[in-house]
Coordinates of N, CA, C and O in Angstrom, one line a residue:
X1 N 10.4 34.1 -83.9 CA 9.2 34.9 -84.2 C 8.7 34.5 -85.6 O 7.5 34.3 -85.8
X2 N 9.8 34.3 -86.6 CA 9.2 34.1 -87.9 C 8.3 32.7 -88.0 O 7.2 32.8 -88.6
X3 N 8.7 31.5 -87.3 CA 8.1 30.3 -87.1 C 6.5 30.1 -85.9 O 5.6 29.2 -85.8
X4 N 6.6 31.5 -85.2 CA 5.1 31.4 -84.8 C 4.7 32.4 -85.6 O 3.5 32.2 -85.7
X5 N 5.0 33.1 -86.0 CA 4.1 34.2 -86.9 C 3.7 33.0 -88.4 O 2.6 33.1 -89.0
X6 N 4.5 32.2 -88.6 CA 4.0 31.2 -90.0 C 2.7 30.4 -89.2 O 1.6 30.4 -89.8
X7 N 2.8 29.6 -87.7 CA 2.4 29.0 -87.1 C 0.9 29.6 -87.4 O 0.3 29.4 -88.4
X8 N 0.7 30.2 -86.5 CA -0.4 31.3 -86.5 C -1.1 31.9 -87.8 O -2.3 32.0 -87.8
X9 N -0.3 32.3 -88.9 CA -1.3 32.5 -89.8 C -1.5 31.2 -90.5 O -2.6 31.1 -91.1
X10 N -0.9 30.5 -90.5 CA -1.9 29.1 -90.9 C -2.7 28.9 -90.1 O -3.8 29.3 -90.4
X11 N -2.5 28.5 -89.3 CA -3.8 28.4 -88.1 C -4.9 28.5 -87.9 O -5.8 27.7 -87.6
X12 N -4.9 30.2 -88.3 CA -5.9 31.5 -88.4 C -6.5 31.6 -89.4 O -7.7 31.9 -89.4
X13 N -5.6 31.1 -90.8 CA -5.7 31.7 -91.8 C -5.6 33.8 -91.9 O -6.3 34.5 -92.6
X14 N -4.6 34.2 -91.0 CA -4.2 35.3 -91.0 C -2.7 35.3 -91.9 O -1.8 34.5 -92.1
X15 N -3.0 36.5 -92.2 CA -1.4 37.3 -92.9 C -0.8 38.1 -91.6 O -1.2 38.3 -90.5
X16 N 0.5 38.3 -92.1 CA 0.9 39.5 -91.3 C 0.7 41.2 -92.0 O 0.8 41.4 -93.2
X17 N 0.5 41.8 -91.3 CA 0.5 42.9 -91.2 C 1.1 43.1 -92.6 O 1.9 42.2 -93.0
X18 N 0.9 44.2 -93.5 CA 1.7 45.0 -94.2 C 2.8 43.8 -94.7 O 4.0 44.2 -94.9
X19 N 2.5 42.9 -94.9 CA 3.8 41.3 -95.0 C 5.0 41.9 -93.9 O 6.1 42.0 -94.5
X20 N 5.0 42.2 -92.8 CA 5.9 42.2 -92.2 C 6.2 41.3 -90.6 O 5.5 41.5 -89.6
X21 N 7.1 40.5 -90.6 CA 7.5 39.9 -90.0 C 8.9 40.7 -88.7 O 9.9 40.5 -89.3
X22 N 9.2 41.2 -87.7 CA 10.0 41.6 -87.6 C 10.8 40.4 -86.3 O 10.1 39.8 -85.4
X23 N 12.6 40.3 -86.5 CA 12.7 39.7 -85.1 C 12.0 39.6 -83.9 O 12.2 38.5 -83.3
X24 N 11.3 40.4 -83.6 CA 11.0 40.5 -82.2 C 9.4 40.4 -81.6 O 9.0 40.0 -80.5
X25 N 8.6 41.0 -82.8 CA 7.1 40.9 -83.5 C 6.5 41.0 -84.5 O 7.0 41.6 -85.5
X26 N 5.3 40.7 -84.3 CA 4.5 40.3 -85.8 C 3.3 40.9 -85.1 O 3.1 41.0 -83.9
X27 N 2.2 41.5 -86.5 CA 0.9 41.5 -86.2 C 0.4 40.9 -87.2 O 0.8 41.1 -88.3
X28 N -0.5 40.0 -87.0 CA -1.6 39.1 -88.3 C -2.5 39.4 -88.2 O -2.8 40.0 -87.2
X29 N -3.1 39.4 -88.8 CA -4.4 40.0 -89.6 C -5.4 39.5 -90.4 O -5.0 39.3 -91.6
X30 N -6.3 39.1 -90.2 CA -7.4 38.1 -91.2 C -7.1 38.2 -92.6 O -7.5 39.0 -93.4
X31 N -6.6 37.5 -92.9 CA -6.3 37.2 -94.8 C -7.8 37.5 -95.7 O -7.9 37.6 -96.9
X32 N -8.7 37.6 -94.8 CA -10.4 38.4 -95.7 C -10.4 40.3 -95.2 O -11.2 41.1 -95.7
X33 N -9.3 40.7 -94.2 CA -9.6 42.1 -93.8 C -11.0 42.4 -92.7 O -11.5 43.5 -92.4
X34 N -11.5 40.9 -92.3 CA -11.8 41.3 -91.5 C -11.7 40.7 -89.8 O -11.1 39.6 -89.7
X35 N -12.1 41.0 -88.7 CA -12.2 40.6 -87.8 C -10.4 41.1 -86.8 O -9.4 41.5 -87.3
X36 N -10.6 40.7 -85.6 CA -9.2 40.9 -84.5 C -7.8 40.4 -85.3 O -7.7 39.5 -86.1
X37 N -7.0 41.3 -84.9 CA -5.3 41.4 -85.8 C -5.3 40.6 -84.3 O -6.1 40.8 -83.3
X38 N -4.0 39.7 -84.3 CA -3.3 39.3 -83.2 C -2.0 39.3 -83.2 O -1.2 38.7 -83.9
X39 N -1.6 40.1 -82.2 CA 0.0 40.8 -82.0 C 0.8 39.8 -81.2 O 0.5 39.2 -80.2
X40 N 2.3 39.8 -82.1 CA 2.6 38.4 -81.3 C 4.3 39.3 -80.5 O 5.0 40.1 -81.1
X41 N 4.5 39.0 -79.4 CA 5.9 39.3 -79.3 C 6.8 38.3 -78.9 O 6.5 37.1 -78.7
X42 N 7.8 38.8 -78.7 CA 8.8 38.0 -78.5 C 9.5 38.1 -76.7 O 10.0 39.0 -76.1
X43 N 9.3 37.1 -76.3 CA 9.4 37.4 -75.1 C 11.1 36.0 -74.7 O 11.5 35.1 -75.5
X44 N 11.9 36.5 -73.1 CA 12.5 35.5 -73.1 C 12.0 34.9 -71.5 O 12.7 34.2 -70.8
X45 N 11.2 35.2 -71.1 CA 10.8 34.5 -70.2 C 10.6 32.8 -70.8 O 10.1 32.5 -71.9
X46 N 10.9 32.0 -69.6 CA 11.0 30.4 -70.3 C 9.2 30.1 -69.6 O 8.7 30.6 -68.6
X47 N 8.5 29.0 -70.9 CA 7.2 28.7 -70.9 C 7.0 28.6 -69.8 O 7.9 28.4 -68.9
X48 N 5.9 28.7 -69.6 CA 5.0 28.2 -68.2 C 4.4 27.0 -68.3 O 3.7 26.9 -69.2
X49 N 4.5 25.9 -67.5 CA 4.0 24.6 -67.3 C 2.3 25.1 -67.0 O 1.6 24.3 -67.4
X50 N 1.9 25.9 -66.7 CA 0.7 26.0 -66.2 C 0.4 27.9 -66.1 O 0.3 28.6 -65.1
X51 N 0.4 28.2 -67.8 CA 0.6 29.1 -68.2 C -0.7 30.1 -67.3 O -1.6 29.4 -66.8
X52 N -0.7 31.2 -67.2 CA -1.6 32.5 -66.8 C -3.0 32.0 -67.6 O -4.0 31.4 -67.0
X53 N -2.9 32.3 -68.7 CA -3.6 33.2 -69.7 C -2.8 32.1 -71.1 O -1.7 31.6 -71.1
X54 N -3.6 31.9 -71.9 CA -3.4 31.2 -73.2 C -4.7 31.5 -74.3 O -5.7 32.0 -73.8
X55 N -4.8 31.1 -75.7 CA -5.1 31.1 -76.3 C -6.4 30.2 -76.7 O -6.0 29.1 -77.0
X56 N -7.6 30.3 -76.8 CA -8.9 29.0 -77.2 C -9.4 29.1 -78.0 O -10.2 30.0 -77.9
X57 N -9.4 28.4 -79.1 CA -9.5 28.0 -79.9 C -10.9 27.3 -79.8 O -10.9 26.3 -79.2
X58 N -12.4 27.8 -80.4 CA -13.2 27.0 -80.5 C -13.5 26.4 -81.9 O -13.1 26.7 -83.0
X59 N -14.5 25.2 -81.5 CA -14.8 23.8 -82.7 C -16.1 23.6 -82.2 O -16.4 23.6 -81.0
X60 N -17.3 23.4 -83.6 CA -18.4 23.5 -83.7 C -18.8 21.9 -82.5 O -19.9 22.1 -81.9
X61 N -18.3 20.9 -82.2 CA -18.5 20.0 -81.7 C -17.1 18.9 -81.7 O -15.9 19.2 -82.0
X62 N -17.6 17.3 -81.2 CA -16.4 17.0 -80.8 C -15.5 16.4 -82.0 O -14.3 16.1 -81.8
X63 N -16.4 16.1 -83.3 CA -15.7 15.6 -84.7 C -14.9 16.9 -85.2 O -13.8 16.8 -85.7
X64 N -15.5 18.1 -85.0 CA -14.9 19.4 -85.3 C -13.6 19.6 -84.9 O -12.6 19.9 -85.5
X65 N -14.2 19.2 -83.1 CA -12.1 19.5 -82.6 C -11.1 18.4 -82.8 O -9.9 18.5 -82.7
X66 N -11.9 17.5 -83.0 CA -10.7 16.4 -83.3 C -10.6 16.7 -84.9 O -9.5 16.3 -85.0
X67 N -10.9 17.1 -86.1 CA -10.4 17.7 -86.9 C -9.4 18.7 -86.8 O -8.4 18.7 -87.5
X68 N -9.7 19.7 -85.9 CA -8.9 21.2 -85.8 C -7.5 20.6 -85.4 O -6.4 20.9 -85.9
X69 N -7.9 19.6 -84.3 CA -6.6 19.0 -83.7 C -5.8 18.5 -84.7 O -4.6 18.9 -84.9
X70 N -6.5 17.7 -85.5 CA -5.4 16.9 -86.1 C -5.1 18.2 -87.3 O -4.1 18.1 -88.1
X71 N -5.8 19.1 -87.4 CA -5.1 20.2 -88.4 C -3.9 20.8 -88.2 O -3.1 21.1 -89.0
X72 N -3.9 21.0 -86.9 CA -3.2 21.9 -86.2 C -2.1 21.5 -86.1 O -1.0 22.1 -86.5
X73 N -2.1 20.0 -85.5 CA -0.8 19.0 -85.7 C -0.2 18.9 -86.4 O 1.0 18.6 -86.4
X74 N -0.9 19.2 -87.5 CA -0.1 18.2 -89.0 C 0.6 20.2 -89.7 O 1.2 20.3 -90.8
X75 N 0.2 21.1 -88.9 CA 0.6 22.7 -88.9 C 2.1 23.0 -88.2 O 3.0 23.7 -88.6
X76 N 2.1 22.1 -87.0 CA 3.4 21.8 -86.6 C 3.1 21.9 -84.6 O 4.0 21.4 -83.8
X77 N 2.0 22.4 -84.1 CA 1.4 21.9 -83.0 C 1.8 20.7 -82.2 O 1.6 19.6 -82.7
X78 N 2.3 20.7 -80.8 CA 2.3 19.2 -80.7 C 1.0 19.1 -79.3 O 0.3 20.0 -78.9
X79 N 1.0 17.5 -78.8 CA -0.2 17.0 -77.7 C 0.9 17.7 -77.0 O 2.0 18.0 -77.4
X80 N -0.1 18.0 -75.7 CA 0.7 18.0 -74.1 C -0.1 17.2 -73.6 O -1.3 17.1 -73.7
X81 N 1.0 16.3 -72.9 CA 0.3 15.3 -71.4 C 0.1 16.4 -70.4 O 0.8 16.9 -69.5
X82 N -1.2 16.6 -70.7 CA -2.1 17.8 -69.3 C -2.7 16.4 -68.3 O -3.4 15.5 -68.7
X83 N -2.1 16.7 -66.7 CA -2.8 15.9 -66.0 C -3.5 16.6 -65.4 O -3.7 16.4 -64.2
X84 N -4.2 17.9 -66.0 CA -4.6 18.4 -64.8 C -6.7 18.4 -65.9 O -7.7 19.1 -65.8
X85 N -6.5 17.3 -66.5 CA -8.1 17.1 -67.5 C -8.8 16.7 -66.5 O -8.5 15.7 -65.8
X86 N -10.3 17.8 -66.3 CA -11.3 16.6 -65.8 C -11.6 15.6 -66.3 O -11.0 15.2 -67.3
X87 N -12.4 15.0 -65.9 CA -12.9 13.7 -66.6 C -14.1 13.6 -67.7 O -14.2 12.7 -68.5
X88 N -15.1 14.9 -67.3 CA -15.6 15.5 -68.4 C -14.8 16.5 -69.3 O -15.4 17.6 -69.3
X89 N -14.0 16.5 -69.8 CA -13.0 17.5 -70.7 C -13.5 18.1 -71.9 O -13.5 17.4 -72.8
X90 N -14.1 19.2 -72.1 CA -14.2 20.1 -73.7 C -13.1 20.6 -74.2 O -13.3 21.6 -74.9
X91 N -12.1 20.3 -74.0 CA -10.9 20.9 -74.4 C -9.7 20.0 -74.4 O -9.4 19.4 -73.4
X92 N -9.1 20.0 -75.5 CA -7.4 19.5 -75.9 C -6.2 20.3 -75.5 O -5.9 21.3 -76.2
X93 N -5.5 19.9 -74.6 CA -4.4 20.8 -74.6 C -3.3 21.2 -75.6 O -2.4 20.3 -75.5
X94 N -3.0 21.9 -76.3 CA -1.7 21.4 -77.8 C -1.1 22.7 -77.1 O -1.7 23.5 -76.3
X95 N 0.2 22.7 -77.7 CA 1.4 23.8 -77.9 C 1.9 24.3 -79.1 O 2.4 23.6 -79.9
X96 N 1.8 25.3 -79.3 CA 2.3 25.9 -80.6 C 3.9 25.1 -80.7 O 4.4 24.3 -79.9
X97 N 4.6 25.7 -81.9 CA 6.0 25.2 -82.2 C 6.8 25.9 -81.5 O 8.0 25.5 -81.3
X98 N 6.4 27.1 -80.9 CA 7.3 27.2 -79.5 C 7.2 26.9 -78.1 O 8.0 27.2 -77.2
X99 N 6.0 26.0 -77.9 CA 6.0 25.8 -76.5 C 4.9 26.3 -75.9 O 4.4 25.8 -74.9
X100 N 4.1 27.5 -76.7 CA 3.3 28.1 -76.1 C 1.8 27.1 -75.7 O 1.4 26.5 -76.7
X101 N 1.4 27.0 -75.1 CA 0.4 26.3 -75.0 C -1.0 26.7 -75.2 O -1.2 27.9 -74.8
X102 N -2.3 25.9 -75.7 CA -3.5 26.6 -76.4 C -4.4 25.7 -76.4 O -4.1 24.5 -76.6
X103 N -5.8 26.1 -76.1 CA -6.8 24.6 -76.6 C -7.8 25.2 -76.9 O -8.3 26.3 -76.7
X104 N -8.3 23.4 -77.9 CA -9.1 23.5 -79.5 C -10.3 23.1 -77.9 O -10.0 22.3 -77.0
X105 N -11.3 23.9 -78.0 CA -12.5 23.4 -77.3 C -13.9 23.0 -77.9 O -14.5 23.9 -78.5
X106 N -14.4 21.8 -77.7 CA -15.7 21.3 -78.2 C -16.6 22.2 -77.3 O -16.6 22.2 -76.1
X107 N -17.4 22.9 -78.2 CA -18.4 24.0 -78.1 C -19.7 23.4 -78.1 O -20.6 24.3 -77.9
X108 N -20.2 22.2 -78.3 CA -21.0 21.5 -77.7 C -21.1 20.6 -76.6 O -22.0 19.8 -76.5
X109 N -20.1 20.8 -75.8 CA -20.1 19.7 -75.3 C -20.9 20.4 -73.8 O -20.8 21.6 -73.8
X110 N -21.6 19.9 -72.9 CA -22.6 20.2 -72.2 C -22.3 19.5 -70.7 O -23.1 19.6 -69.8

C-alpha cells in the first residue's frame, strides 16, 4: 500500500489524507485541496491481464503523453506489451509498481 500510495501521489501530485497511510488503504487528496480524493485499497485478488475497469490518465496531445509517459516511468511505472492496440491508438498502456494497469491518452488525437 505504502509504494502505491507514494506511486500515486507523485503522479497526481496528491497527498494522503490527514498524512495517513494505513496497511490496507490510503486516501489522496490534491496537494492544492482541491478537486476528487482517490481511495486506494488493498486487495489480494492477483492482476488482471485484461483488467475490468482501470485508471486514464489524460494528455493535452501526443508530445504531452509521451512526456507524462516518460514521467511516469522515470516515477516507477513500467510499458506493458498490450497486443490488443489498434492501429490508430490514443492511448499507452503502463502499470503502476504494483501491476495495476492504466493509460496516459492523447486527447487530441482524432
Amino acid at each position: 500500500m505504502r509504494r502505491a500510495a507514494e506511486f500515486w501521489s507523485r503522479a497526481l501530485s496528491y497527498v494522503a489524507r490527514d498524512g495517513e497511510v494505513k496497511d490496507d488503504w490510503a486516501v489522496l487528496v490534491p496537494a492544492d485541496g482541491s478537486g476528487a480524493a482517490l481511495a486506494l485499497d488493498l486487495s489480494t485478488t492477483p492482476v488482471q491481464e485484461l483488467p475490468r475497469i482501470h485508471l486514464d490518465l489524460y494528455a493535452g496531445d501526443a508530445v504531452d503523453q509521451q512526456a507524462e509517459v516518460a514521467r511516469l516511468i522515470s516515477l516507477g511505472a513500467e510499458g506493458v506489451d498490450w497486443d490488443c492496440y489498434p492501429d490508430d491508438a490514443d492511448f499507452v498502456v503502463l502499470a503502476d509498481p504494483e501491476g495495476n494497469r492504466f493509460c496516459v491518452i492523447d486527447t487530441s488525437h482524432s
